[in-house]
Short mmCIF file of C-alpha atoms in Angstrom, two decimals:
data_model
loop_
_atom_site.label_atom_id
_atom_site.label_comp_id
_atom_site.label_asym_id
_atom_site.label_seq_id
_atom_site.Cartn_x
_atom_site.Cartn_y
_atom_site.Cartn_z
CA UNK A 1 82.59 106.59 54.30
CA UNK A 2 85.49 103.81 54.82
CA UNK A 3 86.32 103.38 58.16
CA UNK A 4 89.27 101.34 59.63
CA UNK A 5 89.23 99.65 62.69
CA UNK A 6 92.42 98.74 64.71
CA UNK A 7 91.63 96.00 67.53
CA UNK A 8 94.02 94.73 69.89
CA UNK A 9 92.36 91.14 69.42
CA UNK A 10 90.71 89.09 66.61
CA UNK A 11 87.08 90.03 67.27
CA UNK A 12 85.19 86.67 68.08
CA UNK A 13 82.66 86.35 65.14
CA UNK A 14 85.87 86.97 62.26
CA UNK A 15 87.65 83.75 64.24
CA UNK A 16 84.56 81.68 64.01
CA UNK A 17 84.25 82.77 60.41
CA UNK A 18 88.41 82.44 59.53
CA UNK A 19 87.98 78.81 61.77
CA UNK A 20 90.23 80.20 63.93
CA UNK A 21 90.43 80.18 67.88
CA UNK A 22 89.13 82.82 69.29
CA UNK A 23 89.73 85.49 72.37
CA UNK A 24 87.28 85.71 75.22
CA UNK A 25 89.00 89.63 75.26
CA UNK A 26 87.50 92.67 73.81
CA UNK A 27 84.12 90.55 72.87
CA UNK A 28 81.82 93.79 73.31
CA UNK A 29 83.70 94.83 70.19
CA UNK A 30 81.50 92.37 68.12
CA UNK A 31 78.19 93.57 69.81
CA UNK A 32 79.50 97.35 68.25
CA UNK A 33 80.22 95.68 64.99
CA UNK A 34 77.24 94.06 64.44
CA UNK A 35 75.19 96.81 64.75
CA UNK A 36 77.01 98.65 61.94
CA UNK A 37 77.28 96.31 59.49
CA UNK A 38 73.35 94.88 59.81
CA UNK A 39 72.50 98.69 59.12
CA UNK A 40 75.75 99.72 56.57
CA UNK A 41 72.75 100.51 54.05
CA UNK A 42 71.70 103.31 56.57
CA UNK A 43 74.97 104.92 57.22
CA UNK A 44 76.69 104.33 54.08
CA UNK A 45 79.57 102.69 56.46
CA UNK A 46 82.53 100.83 54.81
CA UNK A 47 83.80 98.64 57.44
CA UNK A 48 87.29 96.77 57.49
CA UNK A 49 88.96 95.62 60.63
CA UNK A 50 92.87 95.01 61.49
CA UNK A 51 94.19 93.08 64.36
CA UNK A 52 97.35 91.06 65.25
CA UNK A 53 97.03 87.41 63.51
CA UNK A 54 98.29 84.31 64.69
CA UNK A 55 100.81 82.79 62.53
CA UNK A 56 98.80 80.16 60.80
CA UNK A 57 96.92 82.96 58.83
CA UNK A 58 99.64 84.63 57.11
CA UNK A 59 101.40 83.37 53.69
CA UNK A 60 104.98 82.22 53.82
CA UNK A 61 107.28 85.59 53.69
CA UNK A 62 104.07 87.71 54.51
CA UNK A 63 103.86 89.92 57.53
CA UNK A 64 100.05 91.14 56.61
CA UNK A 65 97.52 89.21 54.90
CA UNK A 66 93.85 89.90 54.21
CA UNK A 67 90.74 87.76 54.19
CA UNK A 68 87.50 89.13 52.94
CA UNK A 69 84.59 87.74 55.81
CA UNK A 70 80.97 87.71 55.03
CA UNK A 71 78.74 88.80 58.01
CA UNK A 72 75.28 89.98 58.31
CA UNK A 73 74.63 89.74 54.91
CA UNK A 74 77.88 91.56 53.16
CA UNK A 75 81.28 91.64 52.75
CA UNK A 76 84.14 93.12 55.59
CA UNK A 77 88.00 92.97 54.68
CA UNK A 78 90.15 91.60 57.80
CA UNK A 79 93.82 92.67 57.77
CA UNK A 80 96.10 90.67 59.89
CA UNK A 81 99.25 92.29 60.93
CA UNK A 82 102.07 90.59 63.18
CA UNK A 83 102.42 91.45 66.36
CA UNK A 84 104.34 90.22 69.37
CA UNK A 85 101.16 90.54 71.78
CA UNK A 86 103.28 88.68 74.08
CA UNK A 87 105.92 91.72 74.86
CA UNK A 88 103.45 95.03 74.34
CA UNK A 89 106.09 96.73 76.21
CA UNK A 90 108.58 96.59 73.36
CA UNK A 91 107.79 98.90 70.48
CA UNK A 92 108.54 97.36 66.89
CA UNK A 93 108.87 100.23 64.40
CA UNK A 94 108.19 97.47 61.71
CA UNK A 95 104.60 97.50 63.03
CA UNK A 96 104.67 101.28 61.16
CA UNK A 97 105.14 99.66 57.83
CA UNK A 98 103.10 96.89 58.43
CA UNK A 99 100.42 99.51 59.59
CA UNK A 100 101.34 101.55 56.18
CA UNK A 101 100.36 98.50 53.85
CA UNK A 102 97.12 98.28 55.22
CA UNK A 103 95.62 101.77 54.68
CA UNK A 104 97.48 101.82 51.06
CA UNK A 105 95.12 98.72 50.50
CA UNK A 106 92.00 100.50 52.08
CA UNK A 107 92.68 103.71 51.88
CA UNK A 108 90.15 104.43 55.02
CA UNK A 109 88.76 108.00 55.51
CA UNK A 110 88.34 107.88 59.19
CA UNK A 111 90.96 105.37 61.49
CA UNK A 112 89.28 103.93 64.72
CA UNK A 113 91.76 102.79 67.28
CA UNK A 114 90.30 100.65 70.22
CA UNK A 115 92.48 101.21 72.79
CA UNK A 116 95.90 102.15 73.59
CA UNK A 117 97.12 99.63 75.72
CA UNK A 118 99.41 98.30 72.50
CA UNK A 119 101.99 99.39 70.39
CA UNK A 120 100.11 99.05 67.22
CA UNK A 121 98.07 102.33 68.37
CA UNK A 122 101.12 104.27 68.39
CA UNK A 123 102.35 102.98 65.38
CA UNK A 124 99.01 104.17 63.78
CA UNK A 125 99.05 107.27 64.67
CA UNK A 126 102.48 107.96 63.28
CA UNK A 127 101.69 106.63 60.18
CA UNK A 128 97.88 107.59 59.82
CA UNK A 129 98.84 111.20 57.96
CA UNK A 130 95.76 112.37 58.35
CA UNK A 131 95.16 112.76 62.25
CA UNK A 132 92.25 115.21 62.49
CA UNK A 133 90.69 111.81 60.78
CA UNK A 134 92.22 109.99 63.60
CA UNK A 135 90.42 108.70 66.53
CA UNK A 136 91.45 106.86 69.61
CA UNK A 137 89.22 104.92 72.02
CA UNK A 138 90.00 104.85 75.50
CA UNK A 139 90.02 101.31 77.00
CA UNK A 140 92.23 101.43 79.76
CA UNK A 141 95.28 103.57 80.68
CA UNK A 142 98.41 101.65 81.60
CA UNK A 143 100.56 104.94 82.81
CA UNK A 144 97.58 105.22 85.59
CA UNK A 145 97.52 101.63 85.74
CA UNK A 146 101.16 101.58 86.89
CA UNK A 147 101.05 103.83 89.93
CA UNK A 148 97.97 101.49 90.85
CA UNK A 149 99.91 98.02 90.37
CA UNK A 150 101.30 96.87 93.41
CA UNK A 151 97.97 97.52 95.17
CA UNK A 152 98.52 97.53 98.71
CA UNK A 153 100.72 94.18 98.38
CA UNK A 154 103.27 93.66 101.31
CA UNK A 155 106.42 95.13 100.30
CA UNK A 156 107.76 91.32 100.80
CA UNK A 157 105.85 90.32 98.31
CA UNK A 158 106.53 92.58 96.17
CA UNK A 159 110.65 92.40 96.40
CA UNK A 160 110.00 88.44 95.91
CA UNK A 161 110.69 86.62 92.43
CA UNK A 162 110.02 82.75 91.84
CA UNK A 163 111.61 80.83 89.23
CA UNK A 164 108.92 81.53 86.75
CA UNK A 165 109.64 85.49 87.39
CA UNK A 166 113.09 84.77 86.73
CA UNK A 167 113.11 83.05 83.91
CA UNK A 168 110.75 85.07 82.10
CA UNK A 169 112.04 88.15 83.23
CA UNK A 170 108.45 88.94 84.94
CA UNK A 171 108.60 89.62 88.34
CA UNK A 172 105.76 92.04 90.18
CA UNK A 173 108.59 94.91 89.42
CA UNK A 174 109.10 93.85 86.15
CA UNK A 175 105.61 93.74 85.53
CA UNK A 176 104.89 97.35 87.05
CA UNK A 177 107.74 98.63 84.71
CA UNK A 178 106.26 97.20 81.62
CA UNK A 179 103.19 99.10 82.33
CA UNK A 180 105.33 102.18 82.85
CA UNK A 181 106.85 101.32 79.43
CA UNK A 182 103.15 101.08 77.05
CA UNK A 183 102.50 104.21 79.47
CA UNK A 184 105.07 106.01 77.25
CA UNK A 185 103.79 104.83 74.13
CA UNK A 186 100.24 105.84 75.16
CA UNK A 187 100.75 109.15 75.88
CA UNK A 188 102.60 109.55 72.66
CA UNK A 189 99.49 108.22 70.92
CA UNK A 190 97.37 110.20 72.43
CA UNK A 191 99.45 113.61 71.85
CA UNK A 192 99.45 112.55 68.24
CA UNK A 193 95.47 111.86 68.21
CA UNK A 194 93.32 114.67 67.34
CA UNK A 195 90.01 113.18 68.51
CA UNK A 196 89.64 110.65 71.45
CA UNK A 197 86.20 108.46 72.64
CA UNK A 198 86.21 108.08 76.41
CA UNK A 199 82.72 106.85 79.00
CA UNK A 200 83.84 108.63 82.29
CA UNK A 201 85.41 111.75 83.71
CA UNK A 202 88.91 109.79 84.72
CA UNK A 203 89.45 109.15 81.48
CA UNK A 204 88.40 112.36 80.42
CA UNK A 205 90.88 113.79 83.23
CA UNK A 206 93.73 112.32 81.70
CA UNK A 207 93.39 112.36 78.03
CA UNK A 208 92.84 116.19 78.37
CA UNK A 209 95.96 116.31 81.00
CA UNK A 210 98.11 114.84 77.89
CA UNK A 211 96.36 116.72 74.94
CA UNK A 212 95.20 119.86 75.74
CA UNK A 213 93.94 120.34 72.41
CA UNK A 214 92.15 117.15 71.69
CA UNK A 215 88.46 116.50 71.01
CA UNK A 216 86.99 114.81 73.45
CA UNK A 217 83.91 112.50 72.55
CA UNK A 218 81.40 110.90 75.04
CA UNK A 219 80.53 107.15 74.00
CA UNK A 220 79.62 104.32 75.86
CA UNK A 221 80.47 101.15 75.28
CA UNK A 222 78.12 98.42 73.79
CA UNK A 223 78.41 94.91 75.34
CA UNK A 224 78.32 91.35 74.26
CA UNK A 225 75.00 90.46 72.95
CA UNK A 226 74.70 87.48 75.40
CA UNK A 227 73.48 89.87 78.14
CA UNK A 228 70.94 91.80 76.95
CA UNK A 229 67.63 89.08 76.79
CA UNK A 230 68.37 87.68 80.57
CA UNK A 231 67.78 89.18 83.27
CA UNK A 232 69.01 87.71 86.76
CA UNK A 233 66.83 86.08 89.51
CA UNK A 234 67.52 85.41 93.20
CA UNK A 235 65.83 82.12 92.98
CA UNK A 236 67.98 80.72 90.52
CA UNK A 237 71.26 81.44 92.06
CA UNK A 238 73.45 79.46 95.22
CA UNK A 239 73.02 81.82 98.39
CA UNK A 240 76.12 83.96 99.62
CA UNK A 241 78.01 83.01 96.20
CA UNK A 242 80.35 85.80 95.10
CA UNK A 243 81.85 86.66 91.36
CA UNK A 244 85.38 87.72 90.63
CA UNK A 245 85.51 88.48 86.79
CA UNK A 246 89.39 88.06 86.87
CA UNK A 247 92.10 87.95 89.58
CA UNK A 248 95.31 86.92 87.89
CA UNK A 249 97.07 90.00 88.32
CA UNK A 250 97.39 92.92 91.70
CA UNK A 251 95.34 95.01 90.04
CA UNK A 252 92.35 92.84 89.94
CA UNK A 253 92.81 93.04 93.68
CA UNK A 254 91.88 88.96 94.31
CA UNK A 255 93.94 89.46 97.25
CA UNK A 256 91.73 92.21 99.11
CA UNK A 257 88.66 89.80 98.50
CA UNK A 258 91.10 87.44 99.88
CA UNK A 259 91.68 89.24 103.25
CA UNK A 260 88.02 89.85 103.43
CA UNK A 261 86.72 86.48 103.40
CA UNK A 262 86.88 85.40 106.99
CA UNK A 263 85.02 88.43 108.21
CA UNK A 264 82.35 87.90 105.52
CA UNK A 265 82.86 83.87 106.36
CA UNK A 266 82.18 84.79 110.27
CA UNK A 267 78.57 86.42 109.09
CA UNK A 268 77.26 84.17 106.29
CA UNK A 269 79.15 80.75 106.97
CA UNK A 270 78.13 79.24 103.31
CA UNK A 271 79.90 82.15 101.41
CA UNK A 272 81.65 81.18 97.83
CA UNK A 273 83.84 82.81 95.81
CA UNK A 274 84.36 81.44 92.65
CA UNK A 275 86.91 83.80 90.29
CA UNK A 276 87.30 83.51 86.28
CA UNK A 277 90.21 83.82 84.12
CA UNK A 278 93.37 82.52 84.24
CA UNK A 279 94.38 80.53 87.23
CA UNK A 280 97.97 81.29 88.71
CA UNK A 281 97.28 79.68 91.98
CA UNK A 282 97.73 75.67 90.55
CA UNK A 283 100.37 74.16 92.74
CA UNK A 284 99.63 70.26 92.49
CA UNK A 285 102.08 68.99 89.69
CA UNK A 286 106.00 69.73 89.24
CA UNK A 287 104.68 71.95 86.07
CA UNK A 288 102.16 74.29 88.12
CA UNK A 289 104.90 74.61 90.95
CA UNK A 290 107.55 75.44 87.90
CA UNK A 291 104.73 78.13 86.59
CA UNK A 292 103.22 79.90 89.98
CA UNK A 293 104.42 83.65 90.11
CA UNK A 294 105.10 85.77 93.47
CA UNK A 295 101.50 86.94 93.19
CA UNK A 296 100.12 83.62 92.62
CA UNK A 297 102.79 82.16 95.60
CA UNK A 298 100.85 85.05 97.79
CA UNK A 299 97.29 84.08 97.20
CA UNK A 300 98.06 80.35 97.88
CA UNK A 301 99.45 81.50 101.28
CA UNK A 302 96.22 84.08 101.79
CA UNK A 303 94.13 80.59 101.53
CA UNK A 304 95.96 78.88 103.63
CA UNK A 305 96.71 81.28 106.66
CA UNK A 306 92.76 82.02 106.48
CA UNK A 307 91.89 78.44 106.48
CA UNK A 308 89.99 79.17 102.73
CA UNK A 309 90.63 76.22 101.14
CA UNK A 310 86.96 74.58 99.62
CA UNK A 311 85.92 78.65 100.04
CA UNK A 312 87.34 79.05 96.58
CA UNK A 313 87.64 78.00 92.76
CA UNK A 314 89.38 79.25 90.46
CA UNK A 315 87.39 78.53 87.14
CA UNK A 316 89.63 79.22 84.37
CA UNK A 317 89.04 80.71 81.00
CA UNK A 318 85.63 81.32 80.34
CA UNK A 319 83.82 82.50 76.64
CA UNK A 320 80.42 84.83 77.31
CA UNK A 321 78.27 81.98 77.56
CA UNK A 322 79.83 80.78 80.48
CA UNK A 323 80.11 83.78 82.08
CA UNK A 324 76.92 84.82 81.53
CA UNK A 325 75.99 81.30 83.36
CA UNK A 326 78.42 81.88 85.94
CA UNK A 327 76.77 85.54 86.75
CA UNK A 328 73.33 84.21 86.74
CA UNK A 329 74.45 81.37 89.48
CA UNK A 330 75.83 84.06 92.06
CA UNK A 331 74.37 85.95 94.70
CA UNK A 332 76.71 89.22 93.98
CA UNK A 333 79.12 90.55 91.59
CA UNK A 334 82.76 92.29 93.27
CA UNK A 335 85.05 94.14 91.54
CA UNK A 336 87.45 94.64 94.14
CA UNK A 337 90.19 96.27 91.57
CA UNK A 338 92.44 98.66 92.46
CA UNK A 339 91.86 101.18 89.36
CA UNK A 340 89.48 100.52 86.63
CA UNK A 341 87.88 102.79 84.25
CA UNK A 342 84.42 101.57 83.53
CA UNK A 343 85.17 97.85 83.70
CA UNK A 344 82.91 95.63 81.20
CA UNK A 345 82.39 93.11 83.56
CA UNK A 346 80.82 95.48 86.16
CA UNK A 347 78.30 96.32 83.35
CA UNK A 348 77.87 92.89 82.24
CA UNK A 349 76.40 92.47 86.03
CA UNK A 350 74.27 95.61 86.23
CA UNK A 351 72.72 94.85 82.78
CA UNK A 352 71.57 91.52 84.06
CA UNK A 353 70.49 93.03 87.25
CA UNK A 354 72.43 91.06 89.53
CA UNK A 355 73.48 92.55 93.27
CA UNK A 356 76.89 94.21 93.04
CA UNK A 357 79.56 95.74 95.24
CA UNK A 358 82.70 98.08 93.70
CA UNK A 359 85.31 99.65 94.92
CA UNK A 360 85.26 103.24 94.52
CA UNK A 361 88.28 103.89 92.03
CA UNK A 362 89.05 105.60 88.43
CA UNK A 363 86.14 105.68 86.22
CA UNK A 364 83.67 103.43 88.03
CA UNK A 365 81.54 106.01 89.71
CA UNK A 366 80.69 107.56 86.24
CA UNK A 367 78.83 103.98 85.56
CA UNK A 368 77.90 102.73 88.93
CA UNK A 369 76.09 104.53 91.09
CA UNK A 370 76.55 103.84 94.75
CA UNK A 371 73.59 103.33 97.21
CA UNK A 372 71.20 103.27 94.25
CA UNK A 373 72.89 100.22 92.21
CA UNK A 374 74.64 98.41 94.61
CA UNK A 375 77.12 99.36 97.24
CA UNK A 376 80.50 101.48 96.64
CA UNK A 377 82.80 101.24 99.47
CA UNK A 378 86.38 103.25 98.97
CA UNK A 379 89.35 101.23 97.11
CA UNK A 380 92.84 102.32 96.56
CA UNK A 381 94.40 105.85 95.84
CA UNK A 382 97.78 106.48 94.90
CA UNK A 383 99.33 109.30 95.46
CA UNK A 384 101.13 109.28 91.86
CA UNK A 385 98.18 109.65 89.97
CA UNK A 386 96.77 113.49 89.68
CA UNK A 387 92.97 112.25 89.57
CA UNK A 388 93.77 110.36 92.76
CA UNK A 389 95.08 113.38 94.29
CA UNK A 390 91.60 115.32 93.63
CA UNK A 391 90.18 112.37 95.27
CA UNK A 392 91.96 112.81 98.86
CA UNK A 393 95.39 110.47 98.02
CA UNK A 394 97.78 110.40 100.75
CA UNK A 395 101.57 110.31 100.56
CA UNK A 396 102.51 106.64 101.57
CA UNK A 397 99.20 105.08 100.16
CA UNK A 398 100.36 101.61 100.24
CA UNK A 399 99.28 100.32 103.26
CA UNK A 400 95.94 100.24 103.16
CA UNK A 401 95.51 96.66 102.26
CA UNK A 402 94.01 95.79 105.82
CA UNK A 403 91.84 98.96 105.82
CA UNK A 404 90.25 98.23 102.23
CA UNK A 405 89.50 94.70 102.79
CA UNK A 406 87.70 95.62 105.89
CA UNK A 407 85.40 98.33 103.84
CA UNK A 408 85.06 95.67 101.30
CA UNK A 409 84.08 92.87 104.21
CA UNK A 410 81.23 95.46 105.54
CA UNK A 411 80.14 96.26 102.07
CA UNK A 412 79.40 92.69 100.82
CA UNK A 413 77.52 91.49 104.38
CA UNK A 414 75.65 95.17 104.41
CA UNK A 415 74.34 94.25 100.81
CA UNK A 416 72.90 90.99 101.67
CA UNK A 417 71.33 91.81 105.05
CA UNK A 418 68.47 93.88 103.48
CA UNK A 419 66.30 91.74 100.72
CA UNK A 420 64.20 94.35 100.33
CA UNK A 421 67.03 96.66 99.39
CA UNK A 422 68.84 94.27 97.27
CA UNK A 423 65.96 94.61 94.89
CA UNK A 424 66.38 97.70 94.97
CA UNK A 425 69.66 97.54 93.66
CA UNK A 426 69.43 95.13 90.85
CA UNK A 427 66.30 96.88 89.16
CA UNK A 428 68.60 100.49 89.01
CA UNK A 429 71.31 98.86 88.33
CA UNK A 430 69.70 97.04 85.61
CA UNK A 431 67.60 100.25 84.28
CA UNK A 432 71.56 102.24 84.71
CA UNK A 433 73.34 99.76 82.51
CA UNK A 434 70.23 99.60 79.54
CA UNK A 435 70.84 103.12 79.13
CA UNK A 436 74.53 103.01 79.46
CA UNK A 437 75.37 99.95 76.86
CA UNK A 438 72.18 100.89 74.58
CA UNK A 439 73.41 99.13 71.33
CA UNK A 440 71.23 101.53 69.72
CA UNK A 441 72.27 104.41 71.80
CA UNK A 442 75.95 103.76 70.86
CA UNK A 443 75.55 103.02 67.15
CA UNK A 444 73.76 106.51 66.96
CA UNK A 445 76.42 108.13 68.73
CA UNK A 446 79.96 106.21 66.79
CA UNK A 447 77.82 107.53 63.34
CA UNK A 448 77.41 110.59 64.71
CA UNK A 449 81.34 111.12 65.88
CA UNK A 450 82.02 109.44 62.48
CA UNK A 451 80.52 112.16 60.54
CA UNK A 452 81.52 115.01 62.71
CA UNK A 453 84.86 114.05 62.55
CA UNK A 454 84.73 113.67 58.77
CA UNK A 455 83.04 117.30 58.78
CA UNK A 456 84.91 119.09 60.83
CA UNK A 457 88.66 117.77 58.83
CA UNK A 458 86.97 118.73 55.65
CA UNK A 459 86.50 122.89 57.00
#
């Protein structure tokens, strides 16, 4: 069986192999990967991967190049197609032909598309003729994502542009309508798809809500292979020192943790919160003042008016190493999002068995489970988004940014007052997560989809 794989991002291990810098995104992806090729003698599994390239790996005059990549003992083809990641909103119908050169040179029997957050999905399904053979995985879901953007920002904020968001065209509107634009592709894609791989009922919810008639797969996700041999201890790590995977855009929700900080500051005096990814907030030289967006203006004034400063750093770009490291060194794990659907970096905590706190929103309840793994407190509903609505959405949702923070406050100081309980929490969450990201677990169940798929378009 030949299988094509369509990733939004070089996976990690083909950049180290290709000498070529690598993403810190999507790195589960190589966890899933490994597992199939180490055992291709089992499952009979042709494996070749497409992504966008950077330029450097194309020939002159080429727009899609290949590069054979020897890992765990064999051989995997690597198509690189060009892409502007840069602009996802903005469909290029030239990805379709680029798209069409690489299954002419593979001529897969089953297409796997990770995610739909990118044009290149909906190019492959138009092109793919075959789409019972087709099958999408659900990452995240950027027309949900949209009615969840602003999340609970001051209207102020969000009418306000800075020269960066000007120039680039990229203010907090902008950036809400771009989602509303890859929305629009998404949907398409999945309309087209006849088979879909989802890990929770909102994504379930929604995938059936846009195709009816598609087949709907259960799969969890397997996760990078740094966290499965460590598990954290409370010895090891800096009291009251709080993890924020990523807070560089609203939807992250750094600003709730933000507004929640003094409260939590007025019961545990030492607290930390140290945030990865990339930081917007840089304001000391005339080229970080040039660069700081409305959201990133907002934050720096959240510090300020709360009297945060030395309460927070902003770490930067980290690879899984790091991260695991940075995990291991806090006292609790937030995601403090306003929509997710299963978020990786929630399950990256649980599976090291660290303390954590979540909002209650999209997926996350089919992977957390609150007052057994940690604490769930409830997060943001909008009343544009039909799951919401199930959930008890009101009409004029967006002023609950004072009201969330304060769940989120009495969530993280409830979580820490009880050692006993914390325990508690990080050995379920820990046993929760093994079963849920079960490399073995999820090989057995892609095969099995594989085949089924492959069955069923052969009746």
């Amino acid at each position: 069986m030949k299988v094509l794989w369509l990733c939004n991002v070089m996976m990690p291990m083909i950049a180290e192999k290709l000498d070529l810098e690598a993403s810190n995104k999507e790195g589960w992806i190589s966890g899933l990967a490994a597992v199939l090729l180490k055992k291709r003698r089992e499952n009979g599994i042709e494996l070749a991967v497409a992504f966008p390239a950077p330029e450097k790996m194309f020939p002159e005059g080429h727009d899609v190049c290949m590069r054979p990549v020897t890992l765990h003992g064999g051989s995997m083809k690597c198509y690189g197609f060009r892409e502007d990641t840069r602009n996802p909103e903005h469909y290029d119908p030239g990805l379709e032909e680029r798209l069409r050169k690489i299954l002419e040179s593979f001529r897969p029997d089953i297409v796997h598309c990770f995610g739909t957050e990118y044009p290149h999905t909906l190019a492959m399904c138009r092109v793919f003729p075959q789409k019972s053979r087709l099958l999408i995985g659900i990452q995240g879901l950027c027309a949900v994502y949209a009615n969840a953007y602003f999340a609970d920002l001051p209207e102020k904020v969000i009418r306000s542009a800075t020269l960066r968001d000007r120039l680039r065209k990229d203010s907090l509107r902008q950036q809400q309508q771009k989602f509303v634009r890859r929305g629009e592709m998404e949907k398409e894609a999945v309309g087209l798809a006849k088979n879909v791989t989802g890990r929770t009922e909102w994504d379930r919810f929604y995938t059936r809500e846009w195709n009816p008639e598609v087949n709907y797969y259960n799969m969890n996700e397997t996760l990078r292979q740094d966290f499965y041999d460590t598990v954290w201890d409370r010895k090891n790590c800096t009291p009251h020192s709080i993890f924020l995977s990523q807070g560089d855009y609203p939807i992250k929700g750094f600003h709730y943790m933000l507004k929640a900080l003094p409260a939590i500051a007025a019961r545990y005096p030492d607290v930390h919160v140290s945030v990865a990814g990339n930081s917007i907030m840089g304001y000391d030289t005339l080229k970080q003042k040039l660069k700081i967006s409305a959201y990133g203006k907002y934050l720096r004034r959240l510090v300020k008016k709360n009297g945060l400063e030395g309460r927070v750093t902003l770490l930067g770009s980290l690879n899984s190493v790091q991260m695991k490291e940075q995990y291991l060194k806090s006292h609790l794990f937030v995601c403090c999002s306003s929509i997710e659907n299963s978020p990786n970096s929630l399950g990256e905590a649980m599976l090291l068995g660290m303390p954590c706190v979540s909002a209650d929103v999209g997926g996350i309840t089919s992977i957390f489970t609150g007052g057994e793994d940690g604490i769930l407190y409830e997060g943001f509903r909008s009343p544009l988004n039909s799951f919401d609505k199930i959930s008890g959405a009101q009409q004029g949702g967006w002023s609950q940014l004072e009201v969330i923070a304060g769940r989120l406050a009495e969530a993280v100081t409830e979580i820490w007052a009880d050692e006993e309980r914390l325990k508690q929490y990080c050995a379920s969450a820990r046993k929760h997560a093994e079963k849920n990201h079960s490399r073995e677990r999820n090989y057995a169940k892609m095969t099995e989809i594989y085949r089924e798929i492959l069955s069923k378009s052969q009746e």
